[in-house]
PDB file of C-alpha atoms in Angstrom:
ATOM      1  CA  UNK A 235       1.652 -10.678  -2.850  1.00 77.00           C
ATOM      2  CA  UNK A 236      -0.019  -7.708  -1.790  1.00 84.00           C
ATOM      3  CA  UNK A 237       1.544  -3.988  -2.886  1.00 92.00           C
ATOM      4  CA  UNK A 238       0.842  -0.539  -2.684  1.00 96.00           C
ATOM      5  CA  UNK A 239       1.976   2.195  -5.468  1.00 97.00           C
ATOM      6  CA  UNK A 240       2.560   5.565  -4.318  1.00 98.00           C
ATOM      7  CA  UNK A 241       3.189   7.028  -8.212  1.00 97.00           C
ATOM      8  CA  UNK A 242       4.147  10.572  -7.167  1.00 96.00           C
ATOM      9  CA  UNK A 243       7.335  10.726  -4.984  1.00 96.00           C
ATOM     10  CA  UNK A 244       7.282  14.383  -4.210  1.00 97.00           C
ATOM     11  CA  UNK A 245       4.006  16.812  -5.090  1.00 97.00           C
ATOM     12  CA  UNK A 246       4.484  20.764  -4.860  1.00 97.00           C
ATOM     13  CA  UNK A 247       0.914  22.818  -4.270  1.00 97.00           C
ATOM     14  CA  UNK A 248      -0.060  26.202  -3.578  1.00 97.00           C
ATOM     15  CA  UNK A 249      -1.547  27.936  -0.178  1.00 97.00           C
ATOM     16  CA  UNK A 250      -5.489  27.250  -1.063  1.00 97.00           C
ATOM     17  CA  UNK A 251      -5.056  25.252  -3.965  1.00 98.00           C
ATOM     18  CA  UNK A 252      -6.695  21.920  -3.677  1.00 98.00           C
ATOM     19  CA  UNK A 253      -4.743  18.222  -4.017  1.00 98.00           C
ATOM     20  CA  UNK A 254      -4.882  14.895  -4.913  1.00 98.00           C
ATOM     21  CA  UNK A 255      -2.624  11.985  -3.990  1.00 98.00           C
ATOM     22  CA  UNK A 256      -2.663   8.343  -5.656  1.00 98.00           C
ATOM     23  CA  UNK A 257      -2.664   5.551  -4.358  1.00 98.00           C
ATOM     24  CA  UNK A 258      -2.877   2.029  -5.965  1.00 97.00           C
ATOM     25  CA  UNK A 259      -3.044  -1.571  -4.353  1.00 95.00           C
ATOM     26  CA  UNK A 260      -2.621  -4.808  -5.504  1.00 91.00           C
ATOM     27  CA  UNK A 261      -4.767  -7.455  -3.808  1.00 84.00           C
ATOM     28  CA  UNK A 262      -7.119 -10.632  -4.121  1.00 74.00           C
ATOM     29  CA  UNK A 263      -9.631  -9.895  -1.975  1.00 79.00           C
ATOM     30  CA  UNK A 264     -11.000  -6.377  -0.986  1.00 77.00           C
ATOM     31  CA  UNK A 265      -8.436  -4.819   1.539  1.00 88.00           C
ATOM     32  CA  UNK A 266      -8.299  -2.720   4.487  1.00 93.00           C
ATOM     33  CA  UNK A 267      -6.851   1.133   2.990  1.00 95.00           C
ATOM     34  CA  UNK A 268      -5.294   3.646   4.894  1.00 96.00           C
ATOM     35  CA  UNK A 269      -3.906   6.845   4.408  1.00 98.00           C
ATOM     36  CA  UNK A 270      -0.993   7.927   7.261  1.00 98.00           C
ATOM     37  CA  UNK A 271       0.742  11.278   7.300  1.00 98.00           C
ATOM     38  CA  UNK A 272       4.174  11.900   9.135  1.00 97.00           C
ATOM     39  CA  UNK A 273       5.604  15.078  10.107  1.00 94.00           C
ATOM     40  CA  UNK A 274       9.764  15.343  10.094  1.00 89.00           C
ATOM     41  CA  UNK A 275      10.859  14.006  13.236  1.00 84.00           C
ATOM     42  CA  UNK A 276       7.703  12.043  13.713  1.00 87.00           C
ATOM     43  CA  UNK A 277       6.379   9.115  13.749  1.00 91.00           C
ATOM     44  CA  UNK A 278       3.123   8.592  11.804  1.00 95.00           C
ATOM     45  CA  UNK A 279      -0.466   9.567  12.268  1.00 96.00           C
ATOM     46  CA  UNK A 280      -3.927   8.086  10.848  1.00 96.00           C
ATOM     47  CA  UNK A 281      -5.725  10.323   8.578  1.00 97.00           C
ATOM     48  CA  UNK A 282      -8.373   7.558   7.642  1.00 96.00           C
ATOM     49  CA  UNK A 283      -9.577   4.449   6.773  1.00 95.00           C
ATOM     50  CA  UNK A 284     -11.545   2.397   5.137  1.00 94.00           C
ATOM     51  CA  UNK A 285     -13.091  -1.172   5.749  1.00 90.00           C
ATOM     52  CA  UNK A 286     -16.168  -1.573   3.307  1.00 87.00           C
ATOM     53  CA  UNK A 287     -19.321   0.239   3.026  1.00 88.00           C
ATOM     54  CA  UNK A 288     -19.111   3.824   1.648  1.00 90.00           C
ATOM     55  CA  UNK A 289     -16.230   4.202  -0.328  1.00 92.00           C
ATOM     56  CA  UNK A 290     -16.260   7.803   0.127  1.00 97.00           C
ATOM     57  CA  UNK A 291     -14.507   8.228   3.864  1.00 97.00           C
ATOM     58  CA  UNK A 292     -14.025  11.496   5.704  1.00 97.00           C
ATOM     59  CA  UNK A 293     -11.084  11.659   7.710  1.00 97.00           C
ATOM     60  CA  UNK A 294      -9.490  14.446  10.054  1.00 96.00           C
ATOM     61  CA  UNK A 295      -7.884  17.153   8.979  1.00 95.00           C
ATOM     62  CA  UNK A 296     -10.547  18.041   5.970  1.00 97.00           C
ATOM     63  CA  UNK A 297      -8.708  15.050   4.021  1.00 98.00           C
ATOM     64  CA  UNK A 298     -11.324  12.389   2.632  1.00 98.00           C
ATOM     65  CA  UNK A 299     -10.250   9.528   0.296  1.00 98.00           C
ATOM     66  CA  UNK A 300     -12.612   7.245  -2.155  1.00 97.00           C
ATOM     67  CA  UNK A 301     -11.944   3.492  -3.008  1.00 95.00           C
ATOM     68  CA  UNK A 302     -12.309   2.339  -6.569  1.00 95.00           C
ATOM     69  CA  UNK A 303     -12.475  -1.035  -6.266  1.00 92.00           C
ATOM     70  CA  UNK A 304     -12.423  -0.962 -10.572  1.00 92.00           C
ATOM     71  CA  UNK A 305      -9.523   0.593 -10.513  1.00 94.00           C
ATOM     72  CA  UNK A 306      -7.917  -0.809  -7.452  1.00 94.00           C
ATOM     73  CA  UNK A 307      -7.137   2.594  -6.047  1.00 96.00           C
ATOM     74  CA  UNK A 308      -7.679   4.898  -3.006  1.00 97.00           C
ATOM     75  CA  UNK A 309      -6.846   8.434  -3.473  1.00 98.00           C
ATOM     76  CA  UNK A 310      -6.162  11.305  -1.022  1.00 98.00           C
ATOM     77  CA  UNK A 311      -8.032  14.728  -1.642  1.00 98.00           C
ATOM     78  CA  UNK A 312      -8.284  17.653  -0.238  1.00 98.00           C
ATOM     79  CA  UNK A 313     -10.163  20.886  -1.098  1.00 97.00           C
ATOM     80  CA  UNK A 314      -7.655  23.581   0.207  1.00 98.00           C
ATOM     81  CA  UNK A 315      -3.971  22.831   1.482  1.00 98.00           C
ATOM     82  CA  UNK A 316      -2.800  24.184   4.360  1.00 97.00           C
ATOM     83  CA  UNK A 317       0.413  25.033   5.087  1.00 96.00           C
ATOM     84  CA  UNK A 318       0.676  22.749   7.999  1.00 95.00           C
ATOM     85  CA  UNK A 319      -0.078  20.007   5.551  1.00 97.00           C
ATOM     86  CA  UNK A 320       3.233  19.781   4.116  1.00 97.00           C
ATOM     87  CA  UNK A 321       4.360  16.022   5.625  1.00 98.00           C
ATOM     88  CA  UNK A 322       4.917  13.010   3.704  1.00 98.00           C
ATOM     89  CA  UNK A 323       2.092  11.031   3.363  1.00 98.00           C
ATOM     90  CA  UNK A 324       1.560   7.259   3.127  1.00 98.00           C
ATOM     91  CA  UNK A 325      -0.525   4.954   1.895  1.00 98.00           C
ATOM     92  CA  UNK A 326      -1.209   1.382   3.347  1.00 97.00           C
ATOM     93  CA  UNK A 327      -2.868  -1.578   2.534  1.00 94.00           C
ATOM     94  CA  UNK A 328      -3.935  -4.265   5.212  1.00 92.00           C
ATOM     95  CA  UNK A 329      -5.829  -7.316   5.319  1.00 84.00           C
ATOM     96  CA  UNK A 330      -8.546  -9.587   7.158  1.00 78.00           C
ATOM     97  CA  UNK A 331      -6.604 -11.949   8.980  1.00 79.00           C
ATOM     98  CA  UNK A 332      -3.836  -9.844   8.972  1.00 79.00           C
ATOM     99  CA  UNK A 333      -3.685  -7.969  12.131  1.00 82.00           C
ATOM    100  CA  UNK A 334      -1.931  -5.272  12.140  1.00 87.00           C
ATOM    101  CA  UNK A 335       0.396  -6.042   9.357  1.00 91.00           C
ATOM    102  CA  UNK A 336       0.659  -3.390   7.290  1.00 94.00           C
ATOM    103  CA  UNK A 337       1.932  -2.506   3.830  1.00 95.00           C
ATOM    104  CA  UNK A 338       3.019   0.978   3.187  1.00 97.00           C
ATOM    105  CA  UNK A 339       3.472   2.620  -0.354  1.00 97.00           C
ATOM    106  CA  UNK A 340       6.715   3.970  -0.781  1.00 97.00           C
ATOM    107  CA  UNK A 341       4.935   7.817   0.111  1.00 98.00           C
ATOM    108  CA  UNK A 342       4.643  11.185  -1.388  1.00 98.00           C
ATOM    109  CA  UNK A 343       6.163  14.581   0.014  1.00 98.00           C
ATOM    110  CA  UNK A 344       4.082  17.037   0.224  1.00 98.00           C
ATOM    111  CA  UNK A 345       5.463  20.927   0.011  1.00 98.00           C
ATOM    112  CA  UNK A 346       3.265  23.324   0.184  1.00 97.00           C
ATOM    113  CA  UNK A 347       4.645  27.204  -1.544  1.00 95.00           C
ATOM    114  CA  UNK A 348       2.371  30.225   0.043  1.00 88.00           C
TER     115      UNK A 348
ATOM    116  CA  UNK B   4      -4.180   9.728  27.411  1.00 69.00           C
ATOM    117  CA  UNK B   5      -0.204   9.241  27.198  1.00 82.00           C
ATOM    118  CA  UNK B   6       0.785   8.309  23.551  1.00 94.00           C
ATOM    119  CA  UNK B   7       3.252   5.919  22.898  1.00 97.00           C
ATOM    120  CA  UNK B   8       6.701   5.803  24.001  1.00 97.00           C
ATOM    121  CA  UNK B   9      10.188   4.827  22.664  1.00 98.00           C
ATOM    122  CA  UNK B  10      13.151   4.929  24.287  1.00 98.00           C
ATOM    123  CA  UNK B  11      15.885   5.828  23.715  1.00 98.00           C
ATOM    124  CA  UNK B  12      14.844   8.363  20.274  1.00 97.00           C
ATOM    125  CA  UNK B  13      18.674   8.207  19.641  1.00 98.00           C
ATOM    126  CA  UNK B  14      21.135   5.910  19.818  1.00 97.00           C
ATOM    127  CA  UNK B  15      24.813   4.959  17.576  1.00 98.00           C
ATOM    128  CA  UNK B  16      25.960   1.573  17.886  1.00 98.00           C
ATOM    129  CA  UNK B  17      28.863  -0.109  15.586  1.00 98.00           C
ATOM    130  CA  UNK B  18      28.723  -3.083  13.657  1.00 98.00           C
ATOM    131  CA  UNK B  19      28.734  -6.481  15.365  1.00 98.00           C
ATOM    132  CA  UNK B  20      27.108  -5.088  18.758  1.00 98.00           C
ATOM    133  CA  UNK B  21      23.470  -5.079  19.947  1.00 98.00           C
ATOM    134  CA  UNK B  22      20.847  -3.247  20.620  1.00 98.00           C
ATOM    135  CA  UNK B  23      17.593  -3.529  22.458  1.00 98.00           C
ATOM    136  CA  UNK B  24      14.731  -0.566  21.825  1.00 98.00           C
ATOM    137  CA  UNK B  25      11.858  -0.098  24.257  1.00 98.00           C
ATOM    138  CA  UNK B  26       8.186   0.804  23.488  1.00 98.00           C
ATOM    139  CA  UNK B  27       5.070   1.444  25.913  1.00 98.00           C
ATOM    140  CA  UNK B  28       1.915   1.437  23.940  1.00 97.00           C
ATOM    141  CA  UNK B  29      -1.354   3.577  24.962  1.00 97.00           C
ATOM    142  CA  UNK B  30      -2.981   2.196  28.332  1.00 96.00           C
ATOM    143  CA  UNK B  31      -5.430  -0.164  27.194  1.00 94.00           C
ATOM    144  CA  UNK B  32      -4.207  -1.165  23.960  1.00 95.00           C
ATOM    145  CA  UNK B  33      -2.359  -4.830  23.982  1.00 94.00           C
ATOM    146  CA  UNK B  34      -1.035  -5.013  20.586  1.00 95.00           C
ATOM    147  CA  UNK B  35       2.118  -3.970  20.068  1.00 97.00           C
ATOM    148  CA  UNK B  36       3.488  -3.582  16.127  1.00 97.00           C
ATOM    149  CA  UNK B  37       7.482  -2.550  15.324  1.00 98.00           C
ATOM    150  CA  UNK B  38       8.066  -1.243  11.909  1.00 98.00           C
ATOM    151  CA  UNK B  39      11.005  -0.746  10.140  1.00 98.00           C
ATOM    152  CA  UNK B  40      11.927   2.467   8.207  1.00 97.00           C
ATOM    153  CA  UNK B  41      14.631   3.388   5.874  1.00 97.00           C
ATOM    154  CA  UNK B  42      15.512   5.835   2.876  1.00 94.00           C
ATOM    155  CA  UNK B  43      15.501   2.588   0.817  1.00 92.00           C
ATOM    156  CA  UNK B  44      13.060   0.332   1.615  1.00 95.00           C
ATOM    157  CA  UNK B  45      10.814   2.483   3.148  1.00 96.00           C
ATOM    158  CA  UNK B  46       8.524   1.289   5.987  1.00 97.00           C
ATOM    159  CA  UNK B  47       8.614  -2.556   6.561  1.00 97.00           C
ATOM    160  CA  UNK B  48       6.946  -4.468   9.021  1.00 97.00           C
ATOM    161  CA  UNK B  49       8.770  -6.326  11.436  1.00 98.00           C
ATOM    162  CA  UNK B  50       6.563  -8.057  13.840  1.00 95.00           C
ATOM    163  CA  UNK B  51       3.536  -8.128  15.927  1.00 96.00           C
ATOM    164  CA  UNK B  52       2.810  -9.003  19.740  1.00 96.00           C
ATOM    165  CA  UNK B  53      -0.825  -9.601  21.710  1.00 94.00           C
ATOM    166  CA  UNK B  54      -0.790 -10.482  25.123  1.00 92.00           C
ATOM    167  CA  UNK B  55       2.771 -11.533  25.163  1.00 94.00           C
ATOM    168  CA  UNK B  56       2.543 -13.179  21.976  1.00 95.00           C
ATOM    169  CA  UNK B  57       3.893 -13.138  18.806  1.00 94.00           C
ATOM    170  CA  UNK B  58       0.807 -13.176  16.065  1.00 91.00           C
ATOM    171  CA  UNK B  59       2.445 -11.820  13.185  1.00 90.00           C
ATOM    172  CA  UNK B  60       5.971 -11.754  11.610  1.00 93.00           C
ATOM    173  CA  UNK B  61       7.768 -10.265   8.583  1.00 94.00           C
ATOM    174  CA  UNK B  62      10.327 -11.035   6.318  1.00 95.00           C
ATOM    175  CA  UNK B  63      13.340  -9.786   8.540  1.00 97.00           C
ATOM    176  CA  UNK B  64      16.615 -12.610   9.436  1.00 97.00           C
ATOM    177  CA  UNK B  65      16.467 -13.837  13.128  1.00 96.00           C
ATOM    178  CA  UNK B  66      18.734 -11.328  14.336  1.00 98.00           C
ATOM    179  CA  UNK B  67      15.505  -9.160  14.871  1.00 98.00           C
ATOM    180  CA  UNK B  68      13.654 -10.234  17.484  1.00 97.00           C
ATOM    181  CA  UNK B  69      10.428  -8.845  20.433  1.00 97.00           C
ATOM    182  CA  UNK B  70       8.959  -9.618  23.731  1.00 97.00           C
ATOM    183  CA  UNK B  71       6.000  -8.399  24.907  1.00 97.00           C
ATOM    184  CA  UNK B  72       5.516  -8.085  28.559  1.00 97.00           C
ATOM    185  CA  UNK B  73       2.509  -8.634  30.895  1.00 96.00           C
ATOM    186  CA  UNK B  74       2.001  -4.842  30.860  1.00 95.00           C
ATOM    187  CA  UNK B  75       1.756  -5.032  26.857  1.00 96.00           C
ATOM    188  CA  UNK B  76       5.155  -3.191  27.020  1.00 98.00           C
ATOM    189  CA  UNK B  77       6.729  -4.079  24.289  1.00 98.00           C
ATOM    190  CA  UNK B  78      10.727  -4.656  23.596  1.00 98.00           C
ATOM    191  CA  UNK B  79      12.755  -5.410  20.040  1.00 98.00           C
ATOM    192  CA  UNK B  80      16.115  -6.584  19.869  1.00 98.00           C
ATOM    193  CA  UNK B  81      18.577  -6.408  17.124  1.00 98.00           C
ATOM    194  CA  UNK B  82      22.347  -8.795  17.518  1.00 96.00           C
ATOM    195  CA  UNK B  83      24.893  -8.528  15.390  1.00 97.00           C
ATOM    196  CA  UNK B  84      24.725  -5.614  14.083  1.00 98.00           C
ATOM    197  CA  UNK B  85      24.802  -4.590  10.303  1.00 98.00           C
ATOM    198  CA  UNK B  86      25.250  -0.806   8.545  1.00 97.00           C
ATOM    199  CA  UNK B  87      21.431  -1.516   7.084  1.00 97.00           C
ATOM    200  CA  UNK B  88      20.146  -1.810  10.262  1.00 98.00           C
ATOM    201  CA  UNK B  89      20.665   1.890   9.846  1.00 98.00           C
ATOM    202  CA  UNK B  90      17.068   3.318  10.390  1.00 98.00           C
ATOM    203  CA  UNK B  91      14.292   4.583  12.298  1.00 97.00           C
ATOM    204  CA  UNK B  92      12.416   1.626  14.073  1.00 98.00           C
ATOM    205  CA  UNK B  93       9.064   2.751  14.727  1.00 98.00           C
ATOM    206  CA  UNK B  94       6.414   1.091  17.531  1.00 98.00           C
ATOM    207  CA  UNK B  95       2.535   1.158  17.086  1.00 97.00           C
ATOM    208  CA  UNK B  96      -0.069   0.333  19.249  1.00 97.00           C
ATOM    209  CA  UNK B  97      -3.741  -0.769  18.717  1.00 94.00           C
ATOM    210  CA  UNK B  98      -6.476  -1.630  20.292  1.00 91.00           C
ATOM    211  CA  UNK B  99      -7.895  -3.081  16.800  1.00 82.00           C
ATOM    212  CA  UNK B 100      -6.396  -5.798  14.993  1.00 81.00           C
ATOM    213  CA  UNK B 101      -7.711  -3.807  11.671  1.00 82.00           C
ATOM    214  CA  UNK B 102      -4.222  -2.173  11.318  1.00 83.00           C
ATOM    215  CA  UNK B 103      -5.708   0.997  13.036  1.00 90.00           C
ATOM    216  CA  UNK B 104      -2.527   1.895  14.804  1.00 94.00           C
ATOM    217  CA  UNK B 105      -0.857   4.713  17.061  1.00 95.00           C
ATOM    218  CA  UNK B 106       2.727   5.597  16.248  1.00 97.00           C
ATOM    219  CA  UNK B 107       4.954   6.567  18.785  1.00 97.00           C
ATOM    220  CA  UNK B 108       7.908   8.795  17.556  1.00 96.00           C
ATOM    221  CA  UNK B 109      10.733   5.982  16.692  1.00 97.00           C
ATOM    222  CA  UNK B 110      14.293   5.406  17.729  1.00 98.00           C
ATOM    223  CA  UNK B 111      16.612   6.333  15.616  1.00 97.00           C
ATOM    224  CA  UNK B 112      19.592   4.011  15.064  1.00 98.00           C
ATOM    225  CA  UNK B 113      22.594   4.578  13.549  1.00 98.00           C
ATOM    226  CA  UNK B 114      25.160   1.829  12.615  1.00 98.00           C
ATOM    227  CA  UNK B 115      29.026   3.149  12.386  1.00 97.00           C
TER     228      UNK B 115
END
Protein backbone atom coordinates (compact mmCIF):
# COMPACT_ATOMS: atom_id res chain seq x y z
CA UNK A 1 0.00 0.00 0.00
CA UNK A 2 1.15 3.28 -0.80
CA UNK A 3 2.52 5.77 2.26
CA UNK A 4 3.99 8.93 2.80
CA UNK A 5 6.52 9.79 5.86
CA UNK A 6 6.55 13.20 7.05
CA UNK A 7 9.75 12.48 9.70
CA UNK A 8 9.73 15.93 11.31
CA UNK A 9 6.42 16.76 13.15
CA UNK A 10 7.19 20.30 14.07
CA UNK A 11 10.47 22.36 12.52
CA UNK A 12 11.48 25.82 14.21
CA UNK A 13 13.66 28.31 11.68
CA UNK A 14 14.87 31.69 11.76
CA UNK A 15 13.67 35.03 9.72
CA UNK A 16 16.18 34.47 6.53
CA UNK A 17 17.45 31.27 7.39
CA UNK A 18 16.89 28.73 4.72
CA UNK A 19 14.77 25.14 5.21
CA UNK A 20 14.33 21.85 4.30
CA UNK A 21 11.37 19.52 4.80
CA UNK A 22 11.35 15.56 4.18
CA UNK A 23 9.33 13.79 2.67
CA UNK A 24 9.40 9.98 1.92
CA UNK A 25 6.94 7.68 -0.15
CA UNK A 26 6.42 4.28 -0.45
CA UNK A 27 5.29 3.08 -3.88
CA UNK A 28 5.62 0.46 -6.84
CA UNK A 29 5.56 2.45 -9.58
CA UNK A 30 6.80 6.13 -9.91
CA UNK A 31 4.08 8.41 -8.25
CA UNK A 32 2.50 11.65 -8.61
CA UNK A 33 4.29 14.07 -5.43
CA UNK A 34 2.92 16.99 -4.02
CA UNK A 35 3.73 19.35 -1.53
CA UNK A 36 0.39 21.34 0.12
CA UNK A 37 0.67 24.04 2.74
CA UNK A 38 -2.33 25.07 5.08
CA UNK A 39 -2.67 28.12 7.00
CA UNK A 40 -4.76 27.85 10.60
CA UNK A 41 -8.23 28.10 9.76
CA UNK A 42 -7.65 27.02 6.22
CA UNK A 43 -8.05 24.67 4.06
CA UNK A 44 -5.02 23.65 1.94
CA UNK A 45 -3.13 25.14 -0.93
CA UNK A 46 -0.76 23.58 -3.77
CA UNK A 47 2.75 24.61 -3.57
CA UNK A 48 3.86 22.08 -6.38
CA UNK A 49 4.03 19.11 -8.12
CA UNK A 50 5.58 16.78 -9.82
CA UNK A 51 4.62 14.18 -12.62
CA UNK A 52 7.98 13.00 -14.34
CA UNK A 53 10.51 14.80 -16.25
CA UNK A 54 12.76 17.20 -14.25
CA UNK A 55 12.90 16.21 -10.88
CA UNK A 56 13.88 19.55 -9.83
CA UNK A 57 10.24 21.54 -9.75
CA UNK A 58 9.76 25.20 -8.96
CA UNK A 59 6.72 25.98 -7.25
CA UNK A 60 5.10 29.34 -5.90
CA UNK A 61 6.06 30.96 -3.16
CA UNK A 62 10.10 30.57 -3.85
CA UNK A 63 9.54 26.81 -2.54
CA UNK A 64 11.02 24.15 -5.11
CA UNK A 65 11.20 20.40 -4.24
CA UNK A 66 13.50 17.51 -6.02
CA UNK A 67 12.44 13.77 -6.42
CA UNK A 68 14.95 11.08 -5.66
CA UNK A 69 13.58 8.33 -7.10
CA UNK A 70 16.88 6.28 -5.26
CA UNK A 71 15.87 7.30 -2.30
CA UNK A 72 12.17 7.40 -2.70
CA UNK A 73 11.91 10.94 -1.43
CA UNK A 74 10.70 14.48 -2.34
CA UNK A 75 11.91 17.21 -0.21
CA UNK A 76 10.71 20.81 0.36
CA UNK A 77 13.41 23.68 0.24
CA UNK A 78 13.53 26.92 0.48
CA UNK A 79 16.36 29.52 0.38
CA UNK A 80 15.01 32.19 2.90
CA UNK A 81 11.82 31.72 5.21
CA UNK A 82 9.48 34.16 5.48
CA UNK A 83 7.54 34.87 8.18
CA UNK A 84 4.33 34.30 6.41
CA UNK A 85 5.61 30.82 5.82
CA UNK A 86 4.89 29.53 9.12
CA UNK A 87 1.77 26.89 8.13
CA UNK A 88 1.86 23.28 8.34
CA UNK A 89 2.89 21.74 5.41
CA UNK A 90 1.98 18.43 3.74
CA UNK A 91 3.19 16.08 1.68
CA UNK A 92 1.13 13.79 -0.74
CA UNK A 93 1.56 11.03 -2.84
CA UNK A 94 -0.92 10.15 -5.78
CA UNK A 95 -1.11 7.80 -8.48
CA UNK A 96 -1.91 7.06 -12.32
CA UNK A 97 -5.20 5.69 -12.26
CA UNK A 98 -5.88 7.17 -9.20
CA UNK A 99 -7.71 10.32 -9.71
CA UNK A 100 -7.66 12.44 -7.30
CA UNK A 101 -7.03 10.14 -4.46
CA UNK A 102 -4.61 11.38 -2.46
CA UNK A 103 -2.31 10.30 0.34
CA UNK A 104 -1.12 12.86 2.74
CA UNK A 105 1.96 12.49 5.16
CA UNK A 106 1.07 13.06 8.53
CA UNK A 107 2.72 17.03 8.01
CA UNK A 108 5.25 19.24 9.56
CA UNK A 109 4.60 22.68 11.45
CA UNK A 110 6.43 25.15 10.48
CA UNK A 111 7.28 28.24 13.09
CA UNK A 112 9.18 30.65 12.00
CA UNK A 113 11.19 32.99 15.23
CA UNK A 114 12.27 36.65 13.73
CA UNK B 1 -12.75 33.15 -10.23
CA UNK B 2 -14.86 32.15 -6.97
CA UNK B 3 -12.92 29.44 -4.96
CA UNK B 4 -14.59 26.76 -3.45
CA UNK B 5 -17.29 26.79 -1.05
CA UNK B 6 -18.46 24.88 2.10
CA UNK B 7 -21.23 25.41 3.96
CA UNK B 8 -21.91 25.58 6.81
CA UNK B 9 -17.79 26.21 8.24
CA UNK B 10 -19.38 25.31 11.66
CA UNK B 11 -21.65 23.12 12.86
CA UNK B 12 -22.21 20.76 16.54
CA UNK B 13 -24.29 17.85 16.20
CA UNK B 14 -24.66 14.93 19.00
CA UNK B 15 -24.19 11.43 18.63
CA UNK B 16 -26.74 9.33 16.75
CA UNK B 17 -27.98 12.39 14.47
CA UNK B 18 -26.98 13.42 10.92
CA UNK B 19 -25.44 15.64 9.08
CA UNK B 20 -25.24 16.69 5.49
CA UNK B 21 -22.17 19.27 4.38
CA UNK B 22 -22.35 21.21 1.12
CA UNK B 23 -19.50 22.05 -1.33
CA UNK B 24 -19.49 24.16 -4.73
CA UNK B 25 -16.31 23.56 -6.58
CA UNK B 26 -14.59 26.30 -9.00
CA UNK B 27 -16.83 26.96 -12.24
CA UNK B 28 -15.52 24.65 -14.66
CA UNK B 29 -14.04 22.06 -12.65
CA UNK B 30 -16.37 18.68 -12.38
CA UNK B 31 -14.52 16.70 -9.93
CA UNK B 32 -15.41 16.97 -6.70
CA UNK B 33 -12.96 15.21 -3.79
CA UNK B 34 -14.08 15.24 0.26
CA UNK B 35 -11.29 14.62 2.62
CA UNK B 36 -11.30 13.83 5.99
CA UNK B 37 -9.13 15.55 8.69
CA UNK B 38 -8.43 14.88 12.25
CA UNK B 39 -5.70 15.42 15.08
CA UNK B 40 -5.30 11.60 14.78
CA UNK B 41 -5.44 10.34 11.61
CA UNK B 42 -4.65 13.21 9.84
CA UNK B 43 -6.06 13.85 6.33
CA UNK B 44 -7.95 10.80 4.82
CA UNK B 45 -9.65 10.55 1.74
CA UNK B 46 -13.14 9.92 1.63
CA UNK B 47 -14.45 9.86 -1.83
CA UNK B 48 -14.49 11.19 -5.26
CA UNK B 49 -17.35 12.39 -7.75
CA UNK B 50 -17.16 13.27 -11.82
CA UNK B 51 -20.13 14.18 -13.51
CA UNK B 52 -22.42 12.86 -10.90
CA UNK B 53 -20.45 9.91 -10.35
CA UNK B 54 -18.71 8.23 -7.90
CA UNK B 55 -14.99 7.22 -9.38
CA UNK B 56 -13.15 6.78 -6.34
CA UNK B 57 -13.77 5.65 -2.70
CA UNK B 58 -11.86 5.24 0.58
CA UNK B 59 -11.74 3.16 3.40
CA UNK B 60 -14.59 4.96 5.45
CA UNK B 61 -18.03 2.58 6.85
CA UNK B 62 -21.23 3.35 4.78
CA UNK B 63 -22.44 5.83 7.07
CA UNK B 64 -20.36 8.35 4.89
CA UNK B 65 -21.78 8.93 1.88
CA UNK B 66 -21.84 11.96 -1.57
CA UNK B 67 -23.88 13.08 -4.43
CA UNK B 68 -22.78 15.06 -6.98
CA UNK B 69 -25.22 17.18 -8.78
CA UNK B 70 -25.63 18.21 -12.46
CA UNK B 71 -23.95 21.53 -11.55
CA UNK B 72 -20.82 19.43 -10.17
CA UNK B 73 -22.07 20.69 -6.74
CA UNK B 74 -21.12 18.40 -4.60
CA UNK B 75 -22.91 17.09 -1.15
CA UNK B 76 -21.52 14.45 1.76
CA UNK B 77 -23.59 12.95 4.24
CA UNK B 78 -22.71 11.47 7.51
CA UNK B 79 -25.87 9.15 9.68
CA UNK B 80 -25.48 8.04 12.79
CA UNK B 81 -23.33 9.93 14.21
CA UNK B 82 -20.09 8.95 16.19
CA UNK B 83 -17.60 11.30 18.61
CA UNK B 84 -14.73 10.43 15.75
CA UNK B 85 -16.60 11.89 13.26
CA UNK B 86 -15.21 14.81 15.16
CA UNK B 87 -13.21 16.74 12.41
CA UNK B 88 -12.75 19.10 9.73
CA UNK B 89 -14.20 17.64 6.39
CA UNK B 90 -12.53 19.33 3.69
CA UNK B 91 -13.89 19.59 -0.27
CA UNK B 92 -11.47 19.89 -3.33
CA UNK B 93 -12.06 20.55 -6.70
CA UNK B 94 -10.12 19.77 -9.96
CA UNK B 95 -10.20 20.13 -13.21
CA UNK B 96 -7.30 17.33 -13.47
CA UNK B 97 -7.69 13.92 -12.41
CA UNK B 98 -3.72 14.17 -11.46
CA UNK B 99 -4.69 14.99 -7.80
CA UNK B 100 -4.08 18.74 -8.65
CA UNK B 101 -6.78 20.01 -6.39
CA UNK B 102 -8.37 23.35 -4.93
CA UNK B 103 -9.32 23.29 -1.27
CA UNK B 104 -12.09 25.10 -0.10
CA UNK B 105 -11.89 26.07 3.67
CA UNK B 106 -13.74 22.89 5.42
CA UNK B 107 -16.62 22.47 7.79
CA UNK B 108 -15.89 21.96 10.93
CA UNK B 109 -17.88 19.33 12.85
CA UNK B 110 -18.09 18.72 16.20
CA UNK B 111 -19.72 15.59 17.78
CA UNK B 112 -21.11 16.15 21.59
Amino acid sequence: AQSVTQPDIHITVSEGASLELRCNYSYGATPYLFWYVQSPGQGLQLLLKYFSGDTLVQGIKGFEAEFKRSQSSFNLRKPSVHWSDAAEYFCAVGFSGGYNKLIFGAGTRLAVHP
Amino acid sequence: KAGVTQTPRYLIKTRGQQVTLSCSPISGHRSVSWYQQTPGQGLQFLFEYFSETQRNKGNFPGRFSGRQFSNSRSEMNVSTLELGDSALYLCASSLKPTGELFFGEGSRLTVL
